[in-house]
Amino acid sequence: MTHLAVIGCGYVGGVSAACFAELGHTVDCIDVDAERIAIYNTGRSPIFEPGLDPLIERGLSNGRLRFMSSYPDALDAEIVFIAVNTPGSHEGAADLRWVRDAVSSVSSRLRPNSIIVNKSTVPIGTGDLVEGMARRSGDGVISVVSNPEFLREGSAVKDFMNPDRVVLGSNDTCAMERVAALYAPLGAQVQCVDIRTAEMIKYASNAFLATKISFINEIAAICESLGADVKEVARGMGMDARIGGQFLSAGLGWGGSCFPKDVRALAHMAAVHGTHPQLLRSVIEINNDQRLRTVQKIRTAVGGQLDGRRILILGAAFKADTDDIRNSPALELANLLAFEGAEVAIHDPVVPAARIKDQAPQVQVAASIEDGAIGAHALVLATDWTQFLEFDFSTVRALVASPVFVDARNCMDSKSVRRAGFDYFCIGRPSLQLSASTIDPGPGELVLSGSVGS
Ligand code: UDX
Ligand code: UDX
C-alpha cells in the first residue's frame, strides 16, 4: 500500500483521505483549521457527510489516518493530494492563494520522485503553475497530476467508492499510472489526458450539470404559462438515454460550494481569454431568476405583498443530506423575502442555528417546524430534507395564520399537503396548484385560493 498525504480536510479532502485509508493506504491529513483537526482526532467528522464517521473512526484506530494542523518537518508521503478551498472572487476568478500556500509548503518537504495531485477545482492552467512552483521550491523531481473530484455532498463517500470515471491529467505518464493504481480497486474507467484537459473536464462537467438544471427551470417557467407539468416533462425527457433523467428537477435552482463558483470561474476564464460565454452567462442568470420567481410566487400566495407577512422557510442547507450552507438558495430566498419586509423564520434539521444567523442575521431560527409555523402566512419548502417530506403538516394547520404551502423543490405530495389543509403551490406544475378545499378536479381546472387568513 502507499503512503499518502491530503492537504485540506474539508468536504473533499476529508472524504478522500478517509476513503483512501479504507482502501488500505496510510494517509497524513493536514489542515490549518486546528478545530477541524481536533474533531477528526476524536474519531468524528467535523462535516455532516453520511457514512464518513465510521471511516474516520476505523482509520484512526488502525493507524492509517493521522490528522495534524501543521506540517511536519518532512513529508514521507509519496503522493500528496491538494484539496484546499479555491473560493471565487467577486468577478468570478478562482482564488488560488491557498493552493499556492499548500504547494510551496509541501514541495520543500517532499522526497524526490514524489507526486503532487491537484484535487481542488482550479482554473485551467493551474497545473502548469503548480509544476513550476514544485520544481523551483522542491530539490527533487516532483511530478504534478490533476485529479479532479466529482463528489456530491451528501453522497460523497458513495461517489468516491463508486466513481463513474477517474480523470487524470499530467505530462508524466508514470506519475499518472501511480495515481491510477490507488483507484484500481474501485474498477472505474480511467481517462489519462494532459493537465489542462483534465482541469477543463471538471469545469465542463459541473457547468453542464448546472446547465441541465437551468434548462429545466426555464422549461418550468414556460410550463407555468402554458399549463404543462414540468415534472412529467422531465420524466418524459429522461427516458431518452441521450438526455438522462438526473439533474432535471425544477425548483429553487442550484447552489453550494461548487456550481456557483465553477460556472462563474469558467465564464470568467472564457471572457478573459477572448471568447464570449453566452450560454454560461444565461445559465447563471436563469438560476438567479429562479429565486426571484419563487419570491413572486410567495408574494402572490400571501395576498400580493410580503411586508409584515411571516414566512417559515423549511431548510437552510443548499441541498438535503449536508450541513453546507455555502451559496444556499434557501438562504438567498430568506434574504430576498426579508428585503421586502417579510418576517422570516427558518428551520433546518441539521444546520446549527449560529451558522444560519451568520449568513442571514435578520432571520429567526425556529427550533422546530411547529415553532416556526406559529402565525406563519406561508410555509416554503426550500431544501428537500426527508424530514420535511415525511412530516404531517396537518399537525401545524391550526398554528398558521394562513394555509399556504409553497413547494419550491417540487418534492412534496400535493394531495397530502392539501389534505393537511394547505393551499399548495409549486414550480412549473400549474395543474397541481390547488386550494385545500378543492376536490381533485380533472385536468385543466385550476383553482387558486391564496386567501390570507385573519
Ligand atoms: C475544496 C475546494 O474548495 C473545491 O474547489 C474543490 O472542488 C473541492 O475541494 P471543499 O472541500 O468543499 O472544496 O472545501 P472546504 O470544505 O472549505 O475544505 C477546504 C479545507 O482546506 C478547509 O478545511 C481549510 O481549513 C483547509 N485549508 C485551506 C488548509 O488546510 N490550508 C490552506 O492553506 C487553506
Ligand atoms: C456538484 C456536482 O454534482 C459534483 O459532481 C461536483 O463534484 C461538486 O458539485 P454538489 O454541489 O455537492 O455536487 O451537489 P449537487 O447534488 O450537484 O447539487 C447542486 C445543486 O443543484 C443543489 O443546490 C441542488 O439542490 C441543485 N439541484 C440538483 C437542482 O436544483 N436540481 C437537480 O435536478 C439537481
Short mmCIF file of C-alpha atoms and ligand atoms in Angstrom, two decimals:
data_model
loop_
_atom_site.label_atom_id
_atom_site.label_comp_id
_atom_site.label_asym_id
_atom_site.label_seq_id
_atom_site.Cartn_x
_atom_site.Cartn_y
_atom_site.Cartn_z
CA MET A 1 0.00 0.00 0.00
CA THR A 2 1.04 3.66 -0.49
CA HIS A 3 1.88 6.44 1.97
CA LEU A 4 -0.30 9.43 1.04
CA ALA A 5 -0.94 12.91 2.35
CA VAL A 6 -4.02 15.13 1.96
CA ILE A 7 -3.71 18.88 2.40
CA GLY A 8 -7.07 20.45 3.23
CA CYS A 9 -9.51 18.13 5.01
CA GLY A 10 -12.85 19.61 4.10
CA TYR A 11 -15.82 18.14 2.27
CA VAL A 12 -13.50 16.76 -0.42
CA GLY A 13 -10.15 16.24 1.32
CA GLY A 14 -11.70 14.68 4.41
CA VAL A 15 -13.75 12.20 2.39
CA SER A 16 -10.84 11.38 0.05
CA ALA A 17 -8.45 10.74 2.96
CA ALA A 18 -10.92 8.52 4.78
CA CYS A 19 -11.71 6.51 1.64
CA PHE A 20 -8.04 6.05 0.70
CA ALA A 21 -7.44 4.77 4.25
CA GLU A 22 -10.38 2.41 3.84
CA LEU A 23 -8.67 1.12 0.67
CA GLY A 24 -5.62 0.28 2.82
CA HIS A 25 -3.35 3.29 2.34
CA THR A 26 -1.72 5.35 5.10
CA VAL A 27 -2.82 8.97 4.94
CA ASP A 28 -1.34 12.01 6.70
CA CYS A 29 -4.13 14.63 6.82
CA ILE A 30 -3.03 18.23 7.25
CA ASP A 31 -5.39 21.15 7.73
CA VAL A 32 -4.71 24.67 9.05
CA ASP A 33 -8.09 24.63 10.82
CA ALA A 34 -6.99 23.26 14.20
CA GLU A 35 -10.62 22.97 15.34
CA ARG A 36 -11.48 20.70 12.39
CA ILE A 37 -8.38 18.58 13.10
CA ALA A 38 -9.25 18.31 16.78
CA ILE A 39 -12.69 16.95 15.91
CA TYR A 40 -11.20 14.44 13.43
CA ASN A 41 -8.88 13.24 16.21
CA THR A 42 -11.92 12.35 18.33
CA GLY A 43 -12.89 9.88 15.60
CA ARG A 44 -15.70 12.02 14.20
CA SER A 45 -16.01 14.15 11.10
CA PRO A 46 -16.38 17.94 11.55
CA ILE A 47 -18.60 17.96 8.48
CA PHE A 48 -22.00 16.31 8.09
CA GLU A 49 -21.43 13.61 5.47
CA PRO A 50 -23.38 10.30 5.64
CA GLY A 51 -21.08 7.31 6.14
CA LEU A 52 -17.95 9.34 6.90
CA ASP A 53 -17.75 8.96 10.69
CA PRO A 54 -17.22 5.18 10.71
CA LEU A 55 -14.39 5.54 8.16
CA ILE A 56 -12.69 8.22 10.28
CA GLU A 57 -13.01 6.12 13.41
CA ARG A 58 -11.68 2.98 11.68
CA GLY A 59 -8.82 4.88 10.02
CA LEU A 60 -7.75 6.39 13.33
CA SER A 61 -7.92 3.13 15.27
CA ASN A 62 -5.96 1.12 12.68
CA GLY A 63 -3.36 3.89 12.39
CA ARG A 64 -3.98 4.54 8.69
CA LEU A 65 -5.30 8.07 9.29
CA ARG A 66 -3.20 10.71 11.05
CA PHE A 67 -4.62 14.24 11.45
CA MET A 68 -2.41 17.26 12.12
CA SER A 69 -2.89 21.03 11.99
CA SER A 70 0.66 21.86 10.94
CA TYR A 71 3.21 20.49 8.50
CA PRO A 72 5.83 18.05 9.83
CA ASP A 73 9.44 18.92 9.01
CA ALA A 74 9.47 16.26 6.29
CA LEU A 75 6.63 14.55 4.47
CA ASP A 76 7.15 10.81 4.00
CA ALA A 77 4.19 10.57 1.66
CA GLU A 78 4.93 9.50 -1.93
CA ILE A 79 1.74 11.12 -3.25
CA VAL A 80 0.23 14.32 -1.83
CA PHE A 81 -3.34 15.44 -2.65
CA ILE A 82 -4.13 19.17 -2.54
CA ALA A 83 -7.79 19.72 -1.60
CA VAL A 84 -7.75 23.20 -0.14
CA ASN A 85 -10.60 25.56 -0.93
CA THR A 86 -10.47 27.72 -4.03
CA PRO A 87 -13.16 30.35 -3.34
CA GLY A 88 -14.40 32.55 -6.17
CA SER A 89 -13.55 36.25 -6.13
CA HIS A 90 -16.29 38.79 -6.82
CA GLU A 91 -15.71 38.88 -10.59
CA GLY A 92 -15.66 35.07 -10.72
CA ALA A 93 -11.94 34.24 -10.85
CA ALA A 94 -10.93 31.38 -8.56
CA ASP A 95 -8.72 32.50 -5.66
CA LEU A 96 -5.59 30.32 -5.71
CA ARG A 97 -3.80 31.69 -2.65
CA TRP A 98 -4.47 28.56 -0.56
CA VAL A 99 -3.34 26.30 -3.41
CA ARG A 100 -0.10 28.29 -3.67
CA ASP A 101 0.42 28.14 0.11
CA ALA A 102 -0.16 24.40 0.16
CA VAL A 103 2.10 23.66 -2.82
CA SER A 104 5.00 25.72 -1.50
CA SER A 105 4.64 24.20 1.98
CA VAL A 106 4.58 20.70 0.54
CA SER A 107 7.26 21.00 -2.15
CA SER A 108 10.05 21.83 0.28
CA ARG A 109 9.16 18.79 2.46
CA LEU A 110 8.71 16.10 -0.18
CA ARG A 111 11.19 13.38 -1.10
CA PRO A 112 12.48 13.17 -4.71
CA ASN A 113 10.22 11.31 -7.14
CA SER A 114 7.07 12.31 -5.19
CA ILE A 115 3.84 13.38 -6.83
CA ILE A 116 1.62 16.39 -6.10
CA VAL A 117 -2.01 15.72 -7.08
CA ASN A 118 -4.42 18.64 -7.52
CA LYS A 119 -7.88 17.65 -6.33
CA SER A 120 -9.20 21.14 -5.75
CA THR A 121 -11.06 22.67 -8.65
CA VAL A 122 -8.56 25.07 -10.16
CA PRO A 123 -8.60 27.30 -13.25
CA ILE A 124 -7.31 25.72 -16.42
CA GLY A 125 -3.54 26.12 -16.47
CA THR A 126 -3.05 25.95 -12.69
CA GLY A 127 -1.32 22.57 -13.04
CA ASP A 128 1.45 24.25 -15.06
CA LEU A 129 1.81 26.88 -12.34
CA VAL A 130 1.96 24.18 -9.63
CA GLU A 131 4.55 22.24 -11.65
CA GLY A 132 6.75 25.34 -11.88
CA MET A 133 6.38 26.05 -8.16
CA ALA A 134 7.14 22.44 -7.24
CA ARG A 135 10.22 22.35 -9.47
CA ARG A 136 11.53 25.65 -8.04
CA SER A 137 10.96 25.01 -4.33
CA GLY A 138 11.44 21.21 -4.24
CA ASP A 139 15.00 19.97 -4.69
CA GLY A 140 13.85 16.63 -6.05
CA VAL A 141 11.98 15.96 -9.23
CA ILE A 142 8.34 16.30 -8.30
CA SER A 143 5.61 15.40 -10.79
CA VAL A 144 2.20 17.06 -10.85
CA VAL A 145 -1.08 15.30 -11.67
CA SER A 146 -4.54 16.84 -11.95
CA ASN A 147 -7.19 14.51 -10.46
CA PRO A 148 -10.48 16.44 -10.27
CA GLU A 149 -13.16 15.14 -7.91
CA PHE A 150 -16.79 14.54 -8.85
CA LEU A 151 -18.16 14.06 -5.32
CA ARG A 152 -21.64 15.32 -4.46
CA GLU A 153 -22.10 16.49 -0.89
CA GLY A 154 -24.47 14.18 0.92
CA SER A 155 -23.29 11.18 -1.13
CA ALA A 156 -19.54 11.89 -1.25
CA VAL A 157 -18.41 8.59 0.31
CA LYS A 158 -20.62 6.61 -2.06
CA ASP A 159 -19.47 8.71 -5.02
CA PHE A 160 -15.80 8.23 -4.09
CA MET A 161 -16.14 4.45 -3.75
CA ASN A 162 -18.28 4.13 -6.91
CA PRO A 163 -16.82 6.64 -9.39
CA ASP A 164 -18.25 6.78 -12.93
CA ARG A 165 -14.71 7.57 -14.04
CA VAL A 166 -11.30 8.65 -12.75
CA VAL A 167 -9.80 11.58 -14.64
CA LEU A 168 -6.01 12.11 -14.53
CA GLY A 169 -4.02 14.82 -16.26
CA SER A 170 -0.22 15.10 -16.38
CA ASN A 171 2.85 15.42 -18.57
CA ASP A 172 4.29 12.41 -16.68
CA THR A 173 2.69 9.10 -17.72
CA CYS A 174 4.43 7.17 -14.96
CA ALA A 175 3.04 9.55 -12.33
CA MET A 176 -0.47 9.08 -13.73
CA GLU A 177 -0.05 5.29 -13.58
CA ARG A 178 1.00 5.53 -9.91
CA VAL A 179 -2.07 7.65 -9.07
CA ALA A 180 -4.35 5.41 -11.18
CA ALA A 181 -3.16 2.41 -9.14
CA LEU A 182 -4.70 3.98 -5.99
CA TYR A 183 -8.14 3.78 -7.60
CA ALA A 184 -7.68 0.33 -9.17
CA PRO A 185 -9.77 -1.50 -6.52
CA LEU A 186 -12.78 0.66 -7.48
CA GLY A 187 -12.85 -0.74 -11.01
CA ALA A 188 -13.77 2.53 -12.72
CA GLN A 189 -12.63 3.55 -16.20
CA VAL A 190 -9.57 5.80 -16.05
CA GLN A 191 -9.06 8.64 -18.52
CA CYS A 192 -5.48 9.92 -18.86
CA VAL A 193 -5.04 13.27 -20.62
CA ASP A 194 -2.89 16.39 -20.35
CA ILE A 195 -3.28 18.63 -17.29
CA ARG A 196 -5.31 21.40 -18.93
CA THR A 197 -7.78 18.92 -20.42
CA ALA A 198 -8.28 17.25 -17.01
CA GLU A 199 -8.91 20.65 -15.40
CA MET A 200 -11.39 21.51 -18.16
CA ILE A 201 -13.25 18.18 -17.76
CA LYS A 202 -14.07 19.19 -14.18
CA TYR A 203 -15.33 22.66 -15.09
CA ALA A 204 -17.20 21.45 -18.18
CA SER A 205 -18.87 18.65 -16.18
CA ASN A 206 -20.09 20.98 -13.44
CA ALA A 207 -21.13 23.64 -15.93
CA PHE A 208 -23.12 21.06 -17.93
CA LEU A 209 -24.92 19.78 -14.84
CA ALA A 210 -25.78 23.36 -13.88
CA THR A 211 -26.94 23.94 -17.46
CA LYS A 212 -29.31 20.96 -17.25
CA ILE A 213 -30.85 22.42 -14.11
CA SER A 214 -31.18 25.92 -15.55
CA PHE A 215 -32.65 24.41 -18.71
CA ILE A 216 -35.41 22.57 -16.82
CA ASN A 217 -36.05 25.67 -14.74
CA GLU A 218 -36.61 27.68 -17.91
CA ILE A 219 -38.91 24.94 -19.19
CA ALA A 220 -40.74 25.11 -15.84
CA ALA A 221 -41.44 28.81 -16.36
CA ILE A 222 -42.81 28.05 -19.83
CA CYS A 223 -44.88 25.15 -18.44
CA GLU A 224 -46.33 27.50 -15.83
CA SER A 225 -47.59 29.86 -18.54
CA LEU A 226 -48.73 27.14 -20.96
CA GLY A 227 -50.31 24.73 -18.48
CA ALA A 228 -47.89 21.77 -18.79
CA ASP A 229 -46.41 19.74 -15.90
CA VAL A 230 -42.61 20.18 -15.80
CA LYS A 231 -42.09 17.10 -13.58
CA GLU A 232 -43.78 14.91 -16.19
CA VAL A 233 -41.92 16.75 -18.97
CA ALA A 234 -38.61 15.91 -17.21
CA ARG A 235 -39.72 12.30 -16.78
CA GLY A 236 -40.54 12.04 -20.47
CA MET A 237 -37.27 13.66 -21.48
CA GLY A 238 -35.24 11.48 -19.09
CA MET A 239 -36.40 8.25 -20.70
CA ASP A 240 -34.26 9.24 -23.68
CA ALA A 241 -30.85 7.71 -22.88
CA ARG A 242 -29.20 10.64 -24.65
CA ILE A 243 -30.71 13.06 -22.13
CA GLY A 244 -30.90 11.05 -18.89
CA GLY A 245 -33.28 11.83 -16.06
CA GLN A 246 -30.85 13.17 -13.46
CA PHE A 247 -30.37 16.88 -12.79
CA LEU A 248 -33.74 17.72 -14.35
CA SER A 249 -35.58 18.63 -11.13
CA ALA A 250 -37.03 22.12 -11.43
CA GLY A 251 -37.17 24.25 -8.32
CA LEU A 252 -35.26 26.91 -6.45
CA GLY A 253 -32.16 26.31 -8.58
CA TRP A 254 -28.60 25.32 -7.86
CA GLY A 255 -26.30 26.48 -5.05
CA GLY A 256 -23.49 25.01 -2.97
CA SER A 257 -19.72 25.47 -2.89
CA CYS A 258 -19.12 24.23 -6.43
CA PHE A 259 -21.67 25.06 -9.14
CA PRO A 260 -21.86 28.82 -8.41
CA LYS A 261 -18.05 29.10 -8.10
CA ASP A 262 -17.21 26.83 -11.03
CA VAL A 263 -19.72 28.15 -13.58
CA ARG A 264 -18.68 31.74 -12.84
CA ALA A 265 -14.99 30.82 -12.93
CA LEU A 266 -15.38 29.11 -16.32
CA ALA A 267 -17.30 32.08 -17.72
CA HIS A 268 -14.61 34.39 -16.34
CA MET A 269 -11.80 32.31 -17.88
CA ALA A 270 -13.61 32.36 -21.22
CA ALA A 271 -14.13 36.11 -21.13
CA VAL A 272 -10.55 36.97 -20.19
CA HIS A 273 -9.26 34.66 -22.92
CA GLY A 274 -11.28 36.32 -25.64
CA THR A 275 -14.39 34.12 -26.05
CA HIS A 276 -17.92 35.19 -25.16
CA PRO A 277 -19.63 32.66 -22.81
CA GLN A 278 -23.23 33.49 -23.75
CA LEU A 279 -24.65 30.14 -22.67
CA LEU A 280 -22.82 30.08 -19.31
CA ARG A 281 -23.95 33.62 -18.56
CA SER A 282 -27.56 32.67 -19.35
CA VAL A 283 -27.27 29.56 -17.13
CA ILE A 284 -26.22 31.83 -14.24
CA GLU A 285 -28.93 34.40 -14.99
CA ILE A 286 -31.70 31.80 -15.16
CA ASN A 287 -30.51 30.41 -11.84
CA ASN A 288 -30.63 33.85 -10.20
CA ASP A 289 -34.11 34.43 -11.64
CA GLN A 290 -35.32 31.19 -10.05
CA ARG A 291 -35.09 32.78 -6.60
CA LEU A 292 -36.94 35.87 -7.84
CA ARG A 293 -39.70 33.77 -9.44
CA THR A 294 -40.15 31.96 -6.13
CA VAL A 295 -40.40 35.26 -4.24
CA GLN A 296 -43.06 36.35 -6.73
CA LYS A 297 -44.99 33.10 -6.20
CA ILE A 298 -44.87 33.53 -2.41
CA ARG A 299 -45.88 37.19 -2.65
CA THR A 300 -48.94 36.25 -4.76
CA ALA A 301 -49.85 33.36 -2.48
CA VAL A 302 -49.92 35.57 0.63
CA GLY A 303 -52.14 38.20 -0.92
CA GLY A 304 -49.87 40.35 -3.08
CA GLN A 305 -47.40 41.86 -0.64
CA LEU A 306 -44.75 40.49 1.73
CA ASP A 307 -44.32 43.40 4.12
CA GLY A 308 -45.34 42.23 7.59
CA ARG A 309 -46.06 38.69 6.47
CA ARG A 310 -44.49 35.88 8.49
CA ILE A 311 -42.87 33.21 6.31
CA LEU A 312 -41.40 29.91 7.54
CA ILE A 313 -38.66 28.56 5.26
CA LEU A 314 -38.15 24.81 5.58
CA GLY A 315 -34.44 24.16 5.10
CA ALA A 316 -31.22 26.20 5.17
CA ALA A 317 -28.71 23.73 3.61
CA PHE A 318 -28.11 24.12 -0.13
CA LYS A 319 -29.49 20.59 -0.59
CA ALA A 320 -30.59 17.67 1.56
CA ASP A 321 -28.11 15.44 3.45
CA THR A 322 -25.50 18.13 4.02
CA ASP A 323 -24.86 20.85 6.61
CA ASP A 324 -23.26 23.08 3.95
CA ILE A 325 -24.94 26.47 3.52
CA ARG A 326 -22.41 27.95 1.11
CA ASN A 327 -24.40 29.75 -1.62
CA SER A 328 -27.57 28.15 -0.29
CA PRO A 329 -30.64 29.01 -2.43
CA ALA A 330 -32.73 28.72 0.76
CA LEU A 331 -30.76 31.47 2.49
CA GLU A 332 -30.74 33.62 -0.65
CA LEU A 333 -34.53 33.28 -0.69
CA ALA A 334 -34.72 34.19 3.01
CA ASN A 335 -32.73 37.36 2.42
CA LEU A 336 -34.87 38.35 -0.58
CA LEU A 337 -38.08 37.89 1.43
CA ALA A 338 -36.69 39.84 4.39
CA PHE A 339 -35.64 42.60 1.99
CA GLU A 340 -39.34 43.07 1.13
CA GLY A 341 -40.26 43.36 4.80
CA ALA A 342 -41.33 39.78 5.48
CA GLU A 343 -40.72 38.35 8.95
CA VAL A 344 -38.72 35.23 8.04
CA ALA A 345 -38.13 32.16 10.17
CA ILE A 346 -36.01 29.19 9.09
CA HIS A 347 -35.93 25.61 10.36
CA ASP A 348 -33.24 23.13 9.29
CA PRO A 349 -32.88 19.65 10.86
CA VAL A 350 -29.07 19.66 10.69
CA VAL A 351 -27.53 23.13 10.15
CA PRO A 352 -26.68 24.77 13.52
CA ALA A 353 -28.59 27.99 14.28
CA ALA A 354 -25.38 30.00 14.70
CA ARG A 355 -24.27 29.16 11.14
CA ILE A 356 -27.63 30.26 9.76
CA LYS A 357 -27.54 33.53 11.70
CA ASP A 358 -24.06 34.22 10.34
CA GLN A 359 -25.33 34.22 6.75
CA ALA A 360 -28.85 35.55 7.33
CA PRO A 361 -28.71 37.70 10.50
CA GLN A 362 -32.19 39.14 10.07
CA VAL A 363 -33.99 35.79 10.06
CA GLN A 364 -35.21 33.95 13.13
CA VAL A 365 -34.13 30.34 13.52
CA ALA A 366 -37.01 28.07 14.52
CA ALA A 367 -36.04 25.09 16.68
CA SER A 368 -38.86 23.04 15.16
CA ILE A 369 -41.42 23.15 12.36
CA GLU A 370 -44.09 23.70 14.99
CA ASP A 371 -42.30 26.72 16.46
CA GLY A 372 -41.78 28.26 13.04
CA ALA A 373 -45.36 27.64 11.90
CA ILE A 374 -46.93 29.77 14.62
CA GLY A 375 -48.57 32.73 12.90
CA ALA A 376 -46.98 31.91 9.54
CA HIS A 377 -48.72 33.24 6.43
CA ALA A 378 -46.83 30.71 4.29
CA LEU A 379 -44.63 27.62 4.69
CA VAL A 380 -41.94 27.41 1.97
CA LEU A 381 -40.06 24.16 1.33
CA ALA A 382 -36.58 25.22 0.18
CA THR A 383 -34.42 22.13 0.96
CA ASP A 384 -35.60 18.61 0.14
CA TRP A 385 -34.81 17.06 3.54
CA THR A 386 -36.56 13.72 4.07
CA GLN A 387 -37.71 15.03 7.46
CA PHE A 388 -39.90 17.56 5.62
CA LEU A 389 -41.17 15.12 3.02
CA GLU A 390 -42.32 12.78 5.81
CA PHE A 391 -43.75 15.44 8.14
CA ASP A 392 -47.54 15.51 8.74
CA PHE A 393 -48.36 19.15 8.14
CA SER A 394 -51.93 18.71 9.40
CA THR A 395 -50.39 18.88 12.88
CA VAL A 396 -49.45 22.53 12.32
CA ARG A 397 -52.54 23.63 10.36
CA ALA A 398 -54.09 25.25 13.41
CA LEU A 399 -50.89 27.17 14.15
CA VAL A 400 -50.54 29.06 10.87
CA ALA A 401 -52.17 32.42 10.09
CA SER A 402 -52.97 31.34 6.53
CA PRO A 403 -52.84 27.83 4.99
CA VAL A 404 -50.30 28.40 2.22
CA PHE A 405 -47.61 25.85 1.31
CA VAL A 406 -45.08 26.75 -1.40
CA ASP A 407 -43.11 23.68 -2.51
CA ALA A 408 -40.07 25.38 -4.07
CA ARG A 409 -38.43 21.99 -4.73
CA ASN A 410 -41.47 20.20 -6.22
CA CYS A 411 -40.79 17.36 -3.81
CA MET A 412 -43.96 17.19 -1.69
CA ASP A 413 -47.03 15.09 -2.45
CA SER A 414 -49.51 17.81 -3.41
CA LYS A 415 -52.53 15.75 -2.34
CA SER A 416 -51.17 15.12 1.16
CA VAL A 417 -50.39 18.83 1.56
CA ARG A 418 -53.94 19.70 0.52
CA ARG A 419 -55.37 17.01 2.77
CA ALA A 420 -53.38 18.63 5.59
CA GLY A 421 -55.46 21.74 4.94
CA PHE A 422 -52.99 23.86 2.94
CA ASP A 423 -53.31 25.55 -0.45
CA TYR A 424 -50.48 24.00 -2.49
CA PHE A 425 -48.14 25.99 -4.75
CA CYS A 426 -45.18 24.57 -6.71
CA ILE A 427 -42.87 25.27 -9.65
CA GLY A 428 -43.95 24.67 -13.24
CA ARG A 429 -46.89 22.37 -12.38
CA PRO A 430 -49.96 24.64 -12.67
CA SER A 431 -52.46 21.78 -12.68
CA LEU A 432 -51.31 20.82 -9.18
CA GLN A 433 -51.60 24.34 -7.73
CA LEU A 434 -54.87 23.84 -5.92
CA SER A 435 -56.52 25.09 -2.77
CA ALA A 436 -57.04 22.78 0.19
CA SER A 437 -60.78 22.90 -0.29
CA THR A 438 -60.62 21.59 -3.85
CA ILE A 439 -61.80 18.10 -4.54
CA ASP A 440 -59.24 16.95 -7.06
CA PRO A 441 -60.61 18.29 -10.40
CA GLY A 442 -59.95 16.79 -13.73
CA PRO A 443 -57.02 18.10 -15.77
CA GLY A 444 -57.19 21.76 -16.71
CA GLU A 445 -59.36 23.04 -13.84
CA LEU A 446 -57.21 25.49 -11.97
CA VAL A 447 -58.41 26.85 -8.65
CA LEU A 448 -56.18 29.11 -6.55
CA SER A 449 -57.30 30.47 -3.23
CA GLY A 450 -54.18 32.01 -1.72
CA SER A 451 -56.52 33.73 0.67
CA VAL A 452 -54.79 35.38 3.59
CA GLY A 453 -56.04 34.24 6.98
CA SER A 454 -57.25 36.73 9.61
C1 UDX B 1 -12.47 22.08 -1.97
C2 UDX B 1 -12.31 23.20 -3.00
O1 UDX B 1 -12.78 24.38 -2.36
C3 UDX B 1 -13.15 22.99 -4.20
O2 UDX B 1 -12.79 23.94 -5.19
C4 UDX B 1 -12.91 21.65 -4.78
O3 UDX B 1 -13.87 21.41 -5.80
C5 UDX B 1 -13.00 20.59 -3.72
O4 UDX B 1 -12.16 20.88 -2.59
P1 UDX B 1 -14.21 21.73 -0.07
O5 UDX B 1 -13.55 20.50 0.40
O6 UDX B 1 -15.69 21.85 -0.02
O7 UDX B 1 -13.84 22.07 -1.58
O8 UDX B 1 -13.57 22.95 0.73
P2 UDX B 1 -13.60 23.16 2.30
O9 UDX B 1 -14.66 22.34 2.95
O10 UDX B 1 -13.55 24.61 2.53
O11 UDX B 1 -12.22 22.48 2.76
C6 UDX B 1 -11.01 23.07 2.44
C7 UDX B 1 -10.10 22.82 3.64
O12 UDX B 1 -8.78 23.28 3.32
C8 UDX B 1 -10.55 23.58 4.89
O13 UDX B 1 -10.71 22.68 5.96
C9 UDX B 1 -9.40 24.56 5.16
O14 UDX B 1 -9.16 24.76 6.55
C10 UDX B 1 -8.22 23.84 4.51
N1 UDX B 1 -7.11 24.70 4.14
C11 UDX B 1 -7.32 25.86 3.46
C12 UDX B 1 -5.82 24.30 4.51
O15 UDX B 1 -5.64 23.27 5.15
N2 UDX B 1 -4.76 25.07 4.16
C13 UDX B 1 -4.92 26.25 3.49
O16 UDX B 1 -3.92 26.93 3.21
C14 UDX B 1 -6.23 26.66 3.13
C1 UDX B 2 -21.78 19.10 -7.53
C2 UDX B 2 -21.56 18.05 -8.60
O1 UDX B 2 -22.72 17.23 -8.71
C3 UDX B 2 -20.35 17.19 -8.24
O2 UDX B 2 -20.10 16.24 -9.27
C4 UDX B 2 -19.13 18.08 -8.04
O3 UDX B 2 -18.02 17.32 -7.66
C5 UDX B 2 -19.41 19.13 -6.99
O4 UDX B 2 -20.58 19.89 -7.33
P1 UDX B 2 -22.86 19.23 -5.14
O5 UDX B 2 -22.73 20.70 -5.38
O6 UDX B 2 -22.34 18.66 -3.87
O7 UDX B 2 -22.11 18.43 -6.35
O8 UDX B 2 -24.41 18.85 -5.20
P2 UDX B 2 -25.43 18.50 -6.39
O9 UDX B 2 -26.15 17.29 -5.99
O10 UDX B 2 -24.76 18.54 -7.68
O11 UDX B 2 -26.49 19.76 -6.31
C6 UDX B 2 -26.02 21.02 -6.63
C7 UDX B 2 -27.21 21.99 -6.54
O12 UDX B 2 -28.12 21.73 -7.62
C8 UDX B 2 -28.01 21.88 -5.25
O13 UDX B 2 -28.37 23.18 -4.81
C9 UDX B 2 -29.26 21.10 -5.67
O14 UDX B 2 -30.39 21.45 -4.89
C10 UDX B 2 -29.44 21.59 -7.10
N1 UDX B 2 -30.15 20.65 -7.99
C11 UDX B 2 -29.60 19.43 -8.22
C12 UDX B 2 -31.33 21.08 -8.60
O15 UDX B 2 -31.81 22.18 -8.36
N2 UDX B 2 -31.95 20.22 -9.46
C13 UDX B 2 -31.44 18.98 -9.73
O16 UDX B 2 -32.06 18.24 -10.51
C14 UDX B 2 -30.24 18.57 -9.09
#
